[in-house]
XYZ file of C-alpha atoms in Angstrom:
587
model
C -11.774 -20.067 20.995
C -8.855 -22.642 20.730
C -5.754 -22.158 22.690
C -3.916 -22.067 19.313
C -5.888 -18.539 18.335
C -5.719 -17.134 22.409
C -3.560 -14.401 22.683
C -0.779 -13.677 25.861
C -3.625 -11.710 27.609
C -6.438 -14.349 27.155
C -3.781 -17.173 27.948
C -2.257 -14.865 31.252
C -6.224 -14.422 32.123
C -6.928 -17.859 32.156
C -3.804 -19.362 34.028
C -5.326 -17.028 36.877
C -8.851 -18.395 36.593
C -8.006 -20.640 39.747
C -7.271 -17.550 41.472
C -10.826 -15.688 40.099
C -12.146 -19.233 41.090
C -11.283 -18.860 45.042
C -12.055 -15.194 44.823
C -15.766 -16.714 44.441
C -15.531 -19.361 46.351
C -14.296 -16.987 49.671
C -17.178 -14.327 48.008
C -19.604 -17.238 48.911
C -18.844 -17.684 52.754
C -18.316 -13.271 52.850
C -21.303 -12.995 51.738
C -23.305 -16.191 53.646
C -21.469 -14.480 56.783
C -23.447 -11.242 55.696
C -26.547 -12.753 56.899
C -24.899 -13.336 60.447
C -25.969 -9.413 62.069
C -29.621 -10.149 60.571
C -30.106 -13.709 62.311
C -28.382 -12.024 65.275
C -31.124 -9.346 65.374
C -34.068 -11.754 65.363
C -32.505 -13.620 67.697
C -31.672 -10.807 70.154
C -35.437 -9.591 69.759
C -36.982 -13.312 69.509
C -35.283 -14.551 72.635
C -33.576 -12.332 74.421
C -35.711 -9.964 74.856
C -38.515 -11.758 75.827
C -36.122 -14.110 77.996
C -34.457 -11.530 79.930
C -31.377 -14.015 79.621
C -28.387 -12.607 79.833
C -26.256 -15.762 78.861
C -28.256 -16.397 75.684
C -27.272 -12.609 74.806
C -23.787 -12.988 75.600
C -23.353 -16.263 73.861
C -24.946 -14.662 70.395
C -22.890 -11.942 71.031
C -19.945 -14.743 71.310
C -20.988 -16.246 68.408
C -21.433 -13.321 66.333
C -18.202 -11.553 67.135
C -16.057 -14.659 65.772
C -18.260 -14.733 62.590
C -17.853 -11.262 62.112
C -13.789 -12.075 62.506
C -14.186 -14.445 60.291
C -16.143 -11.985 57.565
C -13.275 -10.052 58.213
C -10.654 -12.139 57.667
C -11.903 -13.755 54.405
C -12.116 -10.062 52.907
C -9.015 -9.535 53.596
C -7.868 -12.267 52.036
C -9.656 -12.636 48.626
C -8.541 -8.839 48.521
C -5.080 -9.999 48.932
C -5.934 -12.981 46.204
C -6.915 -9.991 43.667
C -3.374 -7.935 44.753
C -1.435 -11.435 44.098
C -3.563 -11.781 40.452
C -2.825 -8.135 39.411
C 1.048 -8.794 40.014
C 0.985 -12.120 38.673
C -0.869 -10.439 35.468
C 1.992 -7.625 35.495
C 4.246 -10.593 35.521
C 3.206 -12.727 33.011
C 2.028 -9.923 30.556
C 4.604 -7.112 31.218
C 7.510 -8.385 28.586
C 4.975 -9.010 25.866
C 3.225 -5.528 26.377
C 7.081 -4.109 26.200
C 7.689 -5.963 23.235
C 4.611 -5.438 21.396
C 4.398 -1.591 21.999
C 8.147 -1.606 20.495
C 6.943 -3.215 17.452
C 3.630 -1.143 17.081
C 6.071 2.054 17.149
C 8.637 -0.223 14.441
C 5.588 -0.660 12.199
C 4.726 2.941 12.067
C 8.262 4.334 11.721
C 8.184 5.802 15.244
C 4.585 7.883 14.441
C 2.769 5.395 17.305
C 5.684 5.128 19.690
C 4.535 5.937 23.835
C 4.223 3.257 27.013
C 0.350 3.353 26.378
C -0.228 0.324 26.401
C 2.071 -0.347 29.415
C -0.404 1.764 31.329
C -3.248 0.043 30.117
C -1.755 -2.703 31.814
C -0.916 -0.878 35.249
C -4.799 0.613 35.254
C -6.516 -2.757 34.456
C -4.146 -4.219 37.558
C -5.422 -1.173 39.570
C -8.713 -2.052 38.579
C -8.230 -5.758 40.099
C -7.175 -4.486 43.639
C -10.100 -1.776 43.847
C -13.448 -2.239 45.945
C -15.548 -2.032 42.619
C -14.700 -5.426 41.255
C -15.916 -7.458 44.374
C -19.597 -6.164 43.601
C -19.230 -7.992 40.205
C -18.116 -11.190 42.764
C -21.650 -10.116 45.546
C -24.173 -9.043 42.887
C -25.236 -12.897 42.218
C -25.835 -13.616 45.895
C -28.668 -11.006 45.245
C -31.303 -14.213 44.450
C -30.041 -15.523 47.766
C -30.727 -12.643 49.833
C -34.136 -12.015 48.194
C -34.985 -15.618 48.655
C -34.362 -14.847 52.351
C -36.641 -12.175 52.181
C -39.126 -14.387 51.374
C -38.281 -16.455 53.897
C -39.283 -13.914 56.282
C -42.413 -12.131 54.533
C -43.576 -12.407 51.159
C -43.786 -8.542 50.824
C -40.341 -8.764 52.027
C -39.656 -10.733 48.642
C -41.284 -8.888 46.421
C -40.460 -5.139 47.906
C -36.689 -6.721 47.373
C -37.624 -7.693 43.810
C -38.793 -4.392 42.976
C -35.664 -2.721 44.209
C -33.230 -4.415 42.693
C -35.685 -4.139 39.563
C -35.353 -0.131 39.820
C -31.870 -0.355 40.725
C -30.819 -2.750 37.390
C -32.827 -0.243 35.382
C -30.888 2.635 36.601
C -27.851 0.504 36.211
C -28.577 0.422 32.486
C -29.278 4.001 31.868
C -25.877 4.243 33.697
C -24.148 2.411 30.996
C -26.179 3.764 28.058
C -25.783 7.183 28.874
C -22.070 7.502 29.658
C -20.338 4.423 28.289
C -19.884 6.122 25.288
C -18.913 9.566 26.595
C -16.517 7.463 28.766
C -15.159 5.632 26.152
C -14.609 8.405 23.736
C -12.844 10.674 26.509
C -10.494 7.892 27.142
C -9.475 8.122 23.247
C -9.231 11.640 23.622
C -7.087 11.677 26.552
C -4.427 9.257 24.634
C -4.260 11.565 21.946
C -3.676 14.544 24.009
C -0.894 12.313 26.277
C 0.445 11.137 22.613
C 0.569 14.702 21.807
C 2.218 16.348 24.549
C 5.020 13.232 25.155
C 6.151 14.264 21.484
C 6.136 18.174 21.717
C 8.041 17.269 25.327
C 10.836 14.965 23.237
C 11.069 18.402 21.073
C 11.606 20.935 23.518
C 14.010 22.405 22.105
C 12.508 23.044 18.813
C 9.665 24.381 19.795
C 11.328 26.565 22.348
C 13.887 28.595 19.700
C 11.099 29.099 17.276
C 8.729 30.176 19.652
C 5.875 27.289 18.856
C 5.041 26.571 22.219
C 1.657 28.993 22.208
C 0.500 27.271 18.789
C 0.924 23.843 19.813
C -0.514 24.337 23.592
C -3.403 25.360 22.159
C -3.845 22.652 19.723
C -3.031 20.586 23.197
C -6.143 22.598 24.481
C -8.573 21.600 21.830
C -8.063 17.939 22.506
C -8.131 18.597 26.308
C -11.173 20.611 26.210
C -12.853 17.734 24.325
C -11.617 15.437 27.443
C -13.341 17.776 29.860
C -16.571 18.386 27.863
C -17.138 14.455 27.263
C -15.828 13.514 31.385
C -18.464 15.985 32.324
C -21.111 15.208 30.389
C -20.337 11.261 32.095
C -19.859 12.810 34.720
C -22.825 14.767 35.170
C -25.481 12.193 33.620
C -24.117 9.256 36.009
C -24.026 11.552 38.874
C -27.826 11.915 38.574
C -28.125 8.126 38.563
C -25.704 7.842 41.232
C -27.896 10.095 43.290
C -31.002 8.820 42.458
C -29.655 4.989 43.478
C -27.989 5.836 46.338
C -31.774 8.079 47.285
C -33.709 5.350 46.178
C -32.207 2.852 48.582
C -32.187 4.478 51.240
C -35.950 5.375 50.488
C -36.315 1.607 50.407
C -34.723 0.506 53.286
C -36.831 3.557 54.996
C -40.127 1.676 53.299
C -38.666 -1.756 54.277
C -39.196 -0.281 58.298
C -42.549 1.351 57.469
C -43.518 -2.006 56.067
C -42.484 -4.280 58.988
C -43.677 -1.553 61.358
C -47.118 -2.468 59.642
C -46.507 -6.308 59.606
C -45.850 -5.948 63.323
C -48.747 -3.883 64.298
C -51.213 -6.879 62.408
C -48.953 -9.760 64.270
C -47.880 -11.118 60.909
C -44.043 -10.810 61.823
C -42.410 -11.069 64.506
C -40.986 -7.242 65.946
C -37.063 -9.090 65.589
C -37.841 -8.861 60.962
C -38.770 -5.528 61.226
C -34.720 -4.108 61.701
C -33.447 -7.581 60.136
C -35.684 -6.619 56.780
C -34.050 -3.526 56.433
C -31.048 -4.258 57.645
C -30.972 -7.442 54.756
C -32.701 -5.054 52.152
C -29.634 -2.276 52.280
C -26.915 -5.804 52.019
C -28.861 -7.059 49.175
C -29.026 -4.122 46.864
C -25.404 -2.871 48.255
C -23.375 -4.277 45.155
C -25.920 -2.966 42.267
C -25.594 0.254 44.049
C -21.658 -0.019 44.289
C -22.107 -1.579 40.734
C -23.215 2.490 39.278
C -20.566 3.925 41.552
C -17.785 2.485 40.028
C -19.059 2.206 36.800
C -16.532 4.875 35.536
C -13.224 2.687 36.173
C -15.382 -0.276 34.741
C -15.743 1.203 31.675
C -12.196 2.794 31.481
C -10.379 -1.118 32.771
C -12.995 -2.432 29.397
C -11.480 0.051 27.223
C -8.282 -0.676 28.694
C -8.654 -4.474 28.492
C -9.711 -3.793 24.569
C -6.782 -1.938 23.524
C -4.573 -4.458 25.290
C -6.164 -7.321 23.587
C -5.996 -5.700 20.071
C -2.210 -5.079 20.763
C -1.444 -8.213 22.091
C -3.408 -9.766 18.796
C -1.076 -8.133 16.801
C 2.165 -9.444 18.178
C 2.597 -12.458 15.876
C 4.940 -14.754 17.910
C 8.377 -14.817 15.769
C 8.759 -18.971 14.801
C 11.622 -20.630 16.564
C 14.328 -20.504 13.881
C 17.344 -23.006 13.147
C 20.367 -21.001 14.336
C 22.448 -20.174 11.038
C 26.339 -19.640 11.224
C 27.321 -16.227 12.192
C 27.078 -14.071 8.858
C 30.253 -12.819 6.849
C 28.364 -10.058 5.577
C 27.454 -11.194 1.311
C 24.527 -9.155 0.707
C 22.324 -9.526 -2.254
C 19.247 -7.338 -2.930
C 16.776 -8.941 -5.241
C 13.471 -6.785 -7.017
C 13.520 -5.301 -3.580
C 10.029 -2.723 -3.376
C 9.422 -0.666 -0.207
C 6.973 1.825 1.259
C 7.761 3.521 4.652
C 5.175 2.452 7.332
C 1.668 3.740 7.191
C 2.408 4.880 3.581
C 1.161 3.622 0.281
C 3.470 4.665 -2.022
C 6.768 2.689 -2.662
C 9.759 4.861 -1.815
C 12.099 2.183 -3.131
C 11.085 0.816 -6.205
C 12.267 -2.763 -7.683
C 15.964 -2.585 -6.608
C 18.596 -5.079 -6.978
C 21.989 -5.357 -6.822
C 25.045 -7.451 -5.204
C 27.544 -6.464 -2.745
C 30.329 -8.931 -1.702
C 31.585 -9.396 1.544
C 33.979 -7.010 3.071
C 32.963 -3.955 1.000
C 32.969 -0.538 2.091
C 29.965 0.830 -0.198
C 28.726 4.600 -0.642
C 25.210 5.462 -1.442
C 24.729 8.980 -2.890
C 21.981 11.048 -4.178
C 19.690 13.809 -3.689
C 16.715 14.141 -0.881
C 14.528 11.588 -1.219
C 16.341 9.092 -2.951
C 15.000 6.301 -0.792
C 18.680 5.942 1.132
C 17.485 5.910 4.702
C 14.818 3.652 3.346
C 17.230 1.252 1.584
C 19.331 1.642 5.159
C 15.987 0.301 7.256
C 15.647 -2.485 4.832
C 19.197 -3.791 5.073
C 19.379 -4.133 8.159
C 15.147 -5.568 7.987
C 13.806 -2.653 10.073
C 11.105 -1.926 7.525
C 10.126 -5.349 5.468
C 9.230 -5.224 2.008
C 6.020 -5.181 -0.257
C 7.729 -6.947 -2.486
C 11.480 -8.707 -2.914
C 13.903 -9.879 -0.626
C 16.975 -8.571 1.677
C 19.765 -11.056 1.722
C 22.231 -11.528 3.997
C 24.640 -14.481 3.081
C 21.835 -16.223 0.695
C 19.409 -15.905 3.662
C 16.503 -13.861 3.913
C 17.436 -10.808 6.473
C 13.661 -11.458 7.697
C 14.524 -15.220 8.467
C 17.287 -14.785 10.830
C 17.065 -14.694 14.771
C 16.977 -10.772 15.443
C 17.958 -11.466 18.938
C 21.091 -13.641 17.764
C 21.693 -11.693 14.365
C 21.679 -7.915 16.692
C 25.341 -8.576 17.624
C 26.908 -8.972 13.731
C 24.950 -5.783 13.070
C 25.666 -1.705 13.291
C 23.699 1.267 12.974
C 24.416 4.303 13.228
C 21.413 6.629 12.318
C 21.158 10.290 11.422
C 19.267 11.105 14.317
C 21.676 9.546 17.516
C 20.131 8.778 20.520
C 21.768 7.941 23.243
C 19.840 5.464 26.052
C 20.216 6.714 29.793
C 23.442 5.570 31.582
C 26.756 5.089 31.293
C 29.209 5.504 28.360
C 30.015 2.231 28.315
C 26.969 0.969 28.901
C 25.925 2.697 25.771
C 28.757 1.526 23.431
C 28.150 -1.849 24.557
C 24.490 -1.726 23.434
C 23.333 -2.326 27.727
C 24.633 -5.885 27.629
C 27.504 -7.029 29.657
C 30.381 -4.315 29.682
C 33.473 -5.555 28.209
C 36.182 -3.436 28.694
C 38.323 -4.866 26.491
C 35.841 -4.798 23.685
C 34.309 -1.332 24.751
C 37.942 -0.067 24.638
C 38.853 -1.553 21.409
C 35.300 0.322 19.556
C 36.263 3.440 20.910
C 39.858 3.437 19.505
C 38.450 2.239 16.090
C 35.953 5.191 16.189
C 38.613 7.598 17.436
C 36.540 8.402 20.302
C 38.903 7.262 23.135
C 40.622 10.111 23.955
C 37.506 12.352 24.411
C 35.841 9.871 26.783
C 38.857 9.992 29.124
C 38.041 14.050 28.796
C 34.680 13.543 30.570
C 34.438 14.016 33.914
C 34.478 9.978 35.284
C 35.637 8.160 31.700
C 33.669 5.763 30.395
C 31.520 5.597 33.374
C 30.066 9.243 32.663
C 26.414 8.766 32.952
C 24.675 10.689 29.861
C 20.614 11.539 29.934
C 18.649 12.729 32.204
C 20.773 12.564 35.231
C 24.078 12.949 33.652
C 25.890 15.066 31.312
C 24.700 16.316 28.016
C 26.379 15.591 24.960
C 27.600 17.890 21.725
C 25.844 16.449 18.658
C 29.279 15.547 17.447
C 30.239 14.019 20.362
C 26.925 12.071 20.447
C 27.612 10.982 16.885
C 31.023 9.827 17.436
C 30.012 8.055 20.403
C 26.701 5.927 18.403
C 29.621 5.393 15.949
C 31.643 2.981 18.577
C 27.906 1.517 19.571
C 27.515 0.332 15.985
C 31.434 -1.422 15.117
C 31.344 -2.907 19.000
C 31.674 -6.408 19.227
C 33.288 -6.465 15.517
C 29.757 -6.724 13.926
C 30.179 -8.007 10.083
C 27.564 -5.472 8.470
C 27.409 -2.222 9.578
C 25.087 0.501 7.809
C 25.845 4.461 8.405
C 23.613 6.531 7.596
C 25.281 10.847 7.467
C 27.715 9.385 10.191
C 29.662 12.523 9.763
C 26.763 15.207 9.301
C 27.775 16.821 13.133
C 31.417 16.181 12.527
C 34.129 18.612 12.330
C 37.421 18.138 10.762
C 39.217 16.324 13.537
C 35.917 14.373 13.363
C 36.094 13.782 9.366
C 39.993 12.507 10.090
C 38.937 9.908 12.644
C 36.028 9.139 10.727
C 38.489 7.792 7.974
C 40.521 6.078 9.940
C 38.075 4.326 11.501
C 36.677 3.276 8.294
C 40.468 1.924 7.143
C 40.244 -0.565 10.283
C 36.820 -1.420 10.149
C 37.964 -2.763 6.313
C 40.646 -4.207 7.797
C 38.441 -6.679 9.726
C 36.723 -7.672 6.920
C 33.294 -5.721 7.649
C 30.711 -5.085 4.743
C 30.006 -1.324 5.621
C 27.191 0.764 3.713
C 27.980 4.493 4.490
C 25.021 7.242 3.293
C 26.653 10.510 2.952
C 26.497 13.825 1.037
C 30.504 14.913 1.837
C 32.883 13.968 -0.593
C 35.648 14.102 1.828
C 34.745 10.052 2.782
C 34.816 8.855 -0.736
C 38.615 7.766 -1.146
C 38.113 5.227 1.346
C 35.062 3.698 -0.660
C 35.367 0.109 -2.647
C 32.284 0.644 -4.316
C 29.565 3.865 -5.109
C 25.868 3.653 -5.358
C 24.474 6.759 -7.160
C 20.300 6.516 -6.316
C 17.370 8.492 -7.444
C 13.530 8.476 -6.837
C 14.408 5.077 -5.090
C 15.930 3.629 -7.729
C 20.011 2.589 -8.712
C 21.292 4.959 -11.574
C 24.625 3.916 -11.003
C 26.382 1.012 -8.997
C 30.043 -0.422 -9.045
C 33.203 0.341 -8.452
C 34.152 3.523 -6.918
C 36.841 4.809 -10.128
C 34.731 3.479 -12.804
C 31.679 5.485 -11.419
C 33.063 8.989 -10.354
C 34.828 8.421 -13.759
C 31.810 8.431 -15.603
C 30.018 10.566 -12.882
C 32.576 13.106 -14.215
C 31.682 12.139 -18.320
C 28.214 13.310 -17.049
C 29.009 16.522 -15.437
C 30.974 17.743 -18.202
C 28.063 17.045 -20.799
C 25.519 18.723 -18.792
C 28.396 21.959 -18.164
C 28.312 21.686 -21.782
C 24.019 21.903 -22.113
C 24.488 24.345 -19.579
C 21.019 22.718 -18.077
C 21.995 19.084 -16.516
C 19.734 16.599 -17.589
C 20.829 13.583 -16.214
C 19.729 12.818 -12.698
C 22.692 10.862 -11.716
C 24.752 13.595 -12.611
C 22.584 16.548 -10.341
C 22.681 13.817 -7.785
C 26.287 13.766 -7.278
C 28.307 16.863 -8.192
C 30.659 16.304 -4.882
C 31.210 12.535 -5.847
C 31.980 13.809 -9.364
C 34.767 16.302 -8.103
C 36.867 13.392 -6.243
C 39.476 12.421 -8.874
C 39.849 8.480 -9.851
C 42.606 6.878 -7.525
C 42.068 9.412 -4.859
């Protein structure tokens, strides 16, 4: 695979393969030191014994105490390599698995949004740092330590062959028999985390309509599943984990029996007979550890998968010639959109042009396509077919980063992010007060700040104060017009308002026209329609009506009187906007 087609994981992997690289190059003199207690053994019973010299023992014992500091020391630090690669991984991965689970839960309109692939990434790095990786680093020494075996007996060899033979078999009926049960509980258990983080962000619902018993049970189906699939794994590898860990210890139990017999006929020495077994239990020590930890293998693979497939999808944005800040001309041309995940186009060849610094209402019934039209200004949700343009540019072809700050939003469902007020209305960058100030006055939210207990500093969320839903509204409202952005997109910005709300709400939109601001305002009052320039009418996502304000309540009005006269309406513009009908001309 080129290094054009590597994703940020493959490319953060292999900028720590020096790192894997020492890992097995300090593996190598761990496990070479490994042999140290065996040597030591035939050498106590080879020539101390025999010697009765007490300054040969103490100088093996010398020797072997600063190898065995050494063995010790190495460990620690190739475990302390693998603790350096998981943060450097966490590092170098962290931002893009951040920034491609946001734009997995933009693609799917919010349906896919949770941190799981964050804690794919904080598993896998727990994976790194855990005991079971370094048998993956010992298991090839296995050849080496056999070979020694041979050294010392060939029945040494080949009992040592045939144990590692068993224990690779078992190894594979490990995998084969609860890789998949693994793998599919891990599935399970993101749907049931997906699941519950939803039903937790609607507590509220579900509490005042009583729905918490229904949807804990379907919670219970998916976490029964979990259980039933970890213990079937759980079951059929504890078998095999039994019947290795038995096994080897049976061996190593032969291994004596066998030297004991080499002995008796003189073919060994009596210093191979502990050193064989000793060796034996080393040698087949990783495979062993290998079907222990086969569990958080499997789960840091299935990990590793999902975090490769998301990181494939997050196409790097080009780097983009910076254009001149926008004045707000927008010009919609055959525009053709489907919400995410969905097949069918909610807004259906649309086009129309909208000059800078005009206040525009879009009206009509439930779905219309409004919200949708609202994402695809501002190029939330890009288009099948057509383009969004933004002073002759395509909205997709600006910097989002560098466009963010000339654009509003204000949603129909508000949230507000955790912290301050101010840090809030100035979108979490750096707090000006001058500027925060100024968007509160212009949303007519000033006055109730200073009403909260510490001002603008009020922390709102989890550890602050909660919010009214008008409050919370009016509050988004200064978010969107901070910084003087030149288009700004409202969608129901005064559905939670009351009438001191409505009043401000005007106002505000006088002085947001005053600086020039193209403003697209989705609403369903009528109340907000003498401060229009200009009136959309949709329906079944496409433009009935479009221009300016008089001309189209005017003939709005031509409409409702001919269906009052049919008794029946037939038109759909005209069902669509009764309220915008009953605003006189001029108002």
């Amino acid at each position: 695979m080129s290094r054009s087609h590597e994703n940020n994981l493959q490319v953060a992997l292999k900028a720590c393969k020096g790192s894997f690289l020492s890992v097995g190059f300090f593996s190598l003199f761990v496990n070479a030191l490994m042999l140290a207690p065996t040597f030591y053994m035939i050498q106590v019973s080879g020539r101390v014994v025999p010697s009765s010299s007490t300054s040969t023992l103490i100088m093996l014992t010398l020797i072997l105490t600063i190898m065995m500091l050494t063995l010790g020391s190495l460990e620690w630090v190739r475990s302390r390599i693998m603790v350096r690669v998981s943060n450097r991984l966490d590092v170098l991965l962290s931002r893009d698995v951040y920034r491609a689970s946001f734009k997995k839960a933009l693609s799917t309109g919010g349906m896919d949004a949770s941190a799981q692939s964050l804690n794919d990434l904080t598993s896998l790095r727990q994976f790194l740092t855990g005991n079971g990786l370094f048998a993956f680093f010992d298991a090839p020494w296995l050849p080496i330590y056999t070979a020694v075996m041979f050294l010392f007996h060939p029945w040494f060899g080949w009992m040592t062959v045939g144990s590692a033979v068993v224990l690779v078999v078992l190894a594979y009926f490990n995998h084969r028999y609860t890789g998949k049960a693994l793998t599919e509980a891990n599935q399970q258990s993101v749907r049931a985390t997906l699941q519950t983080t939803k039903n937790l962000r609607n507590a509220e619902v579900i509490e005042s309509m009583g729905m918490l018993d229904t949807l804990m049970a379907r919670w219970a189906i998916y976490q029964r599943r979990v259980l039933v699939l970890q213990s079937q794994a759980s079951d059929k590898g504890g078998i095999i984990t039994s019947i290795s860990k038995t096994f080897r210890t049976w061996a190593q139990s032969i291994m004596l029996a066998l030297g004991a017999y080499l002995v008796i006929t003189h073919e060994i020495n009596p210093g191979l007979l502990m050193a064989g077994s000793l060796l034996l239990g080393r040698a087949l020590s990783p495979i062993d550890q290998m079907i222990g930890s086969w569990k958080g293998f499997v789960a840091a693979r299935v990990q590793y998968g999902r975090l490769n497939d998301t990181l494939e999808k997050l196409n790097a944005e080009p780097q983009r010639m910076a254009l001149p800040d926008p004045e707000g001309h927008i010009q919609v041309e055959n525009l053709v959109i489907a919400p995410p995940g969905a097949k069918a186009a909610v807004i259906r060849n649309m086009s129309f042009v909208t000059p800078a610094g005009s206040i525009v209402g879009i009206v009509g019934p439930s779905a219309a396509g409004k919200s949708t039209l609202a994402r695809a200004l501002l190029g939330i949700w890009p288009p099948q077919h057509g383009t969004v343009r933004l002073d002759g540019a395509d909205i997709a072809a600006w910097d989002k980063q560098k466009l963010g700050p000339h654009l509003g939003y204000l949603p129909q469902d508000i949230e507000l992010f955790e912290g301050t007020i101010s840090d809030n209305v100035a979108r979490f960058g750096k707090v000006d007060p001058e500027k925060v100030v100024l968007a509160a006055r212009v949303a007519g939210v000033h006055e109730m700040i200073l009403q909260l207990p510490d001002g603008y500093d009020t922390v709102i969320g989890s550890e602050g104060i909660n919010l009214s839903g008008g409050q919370r509204q009016r509050i988004g409202l200064a978010r969107a017009i901070y910084g003087s952005p030149r288009l700004i997109v409202l969608d129901e910005p005064n559905s939670n308002l009351d009438d001191v709300g409505e009043k401000a709400l005007a106002v505000a939109l006088q002085k947001i026209k005053e600086t020039g601001a193209t403003v697209f305002i989705i609403s369903h009052r009528p109340s907000i329609l003498s401060r229009l320039d200009r009136i959309m009418v949709m329906s079944a996502g496409t433009i009935t009506m479009y221009g300016a304000r008089d001309q189209v309540i005017a003939e709005l009005a031509q409409q409702q009187a001919k269906a009052q006269q049919r008794v029946a309406p037939t038109a759909p513009a005209a069902s669509a906007a009764t309220d915008v009908a009953s605003v006189q001309p001029g108002a």
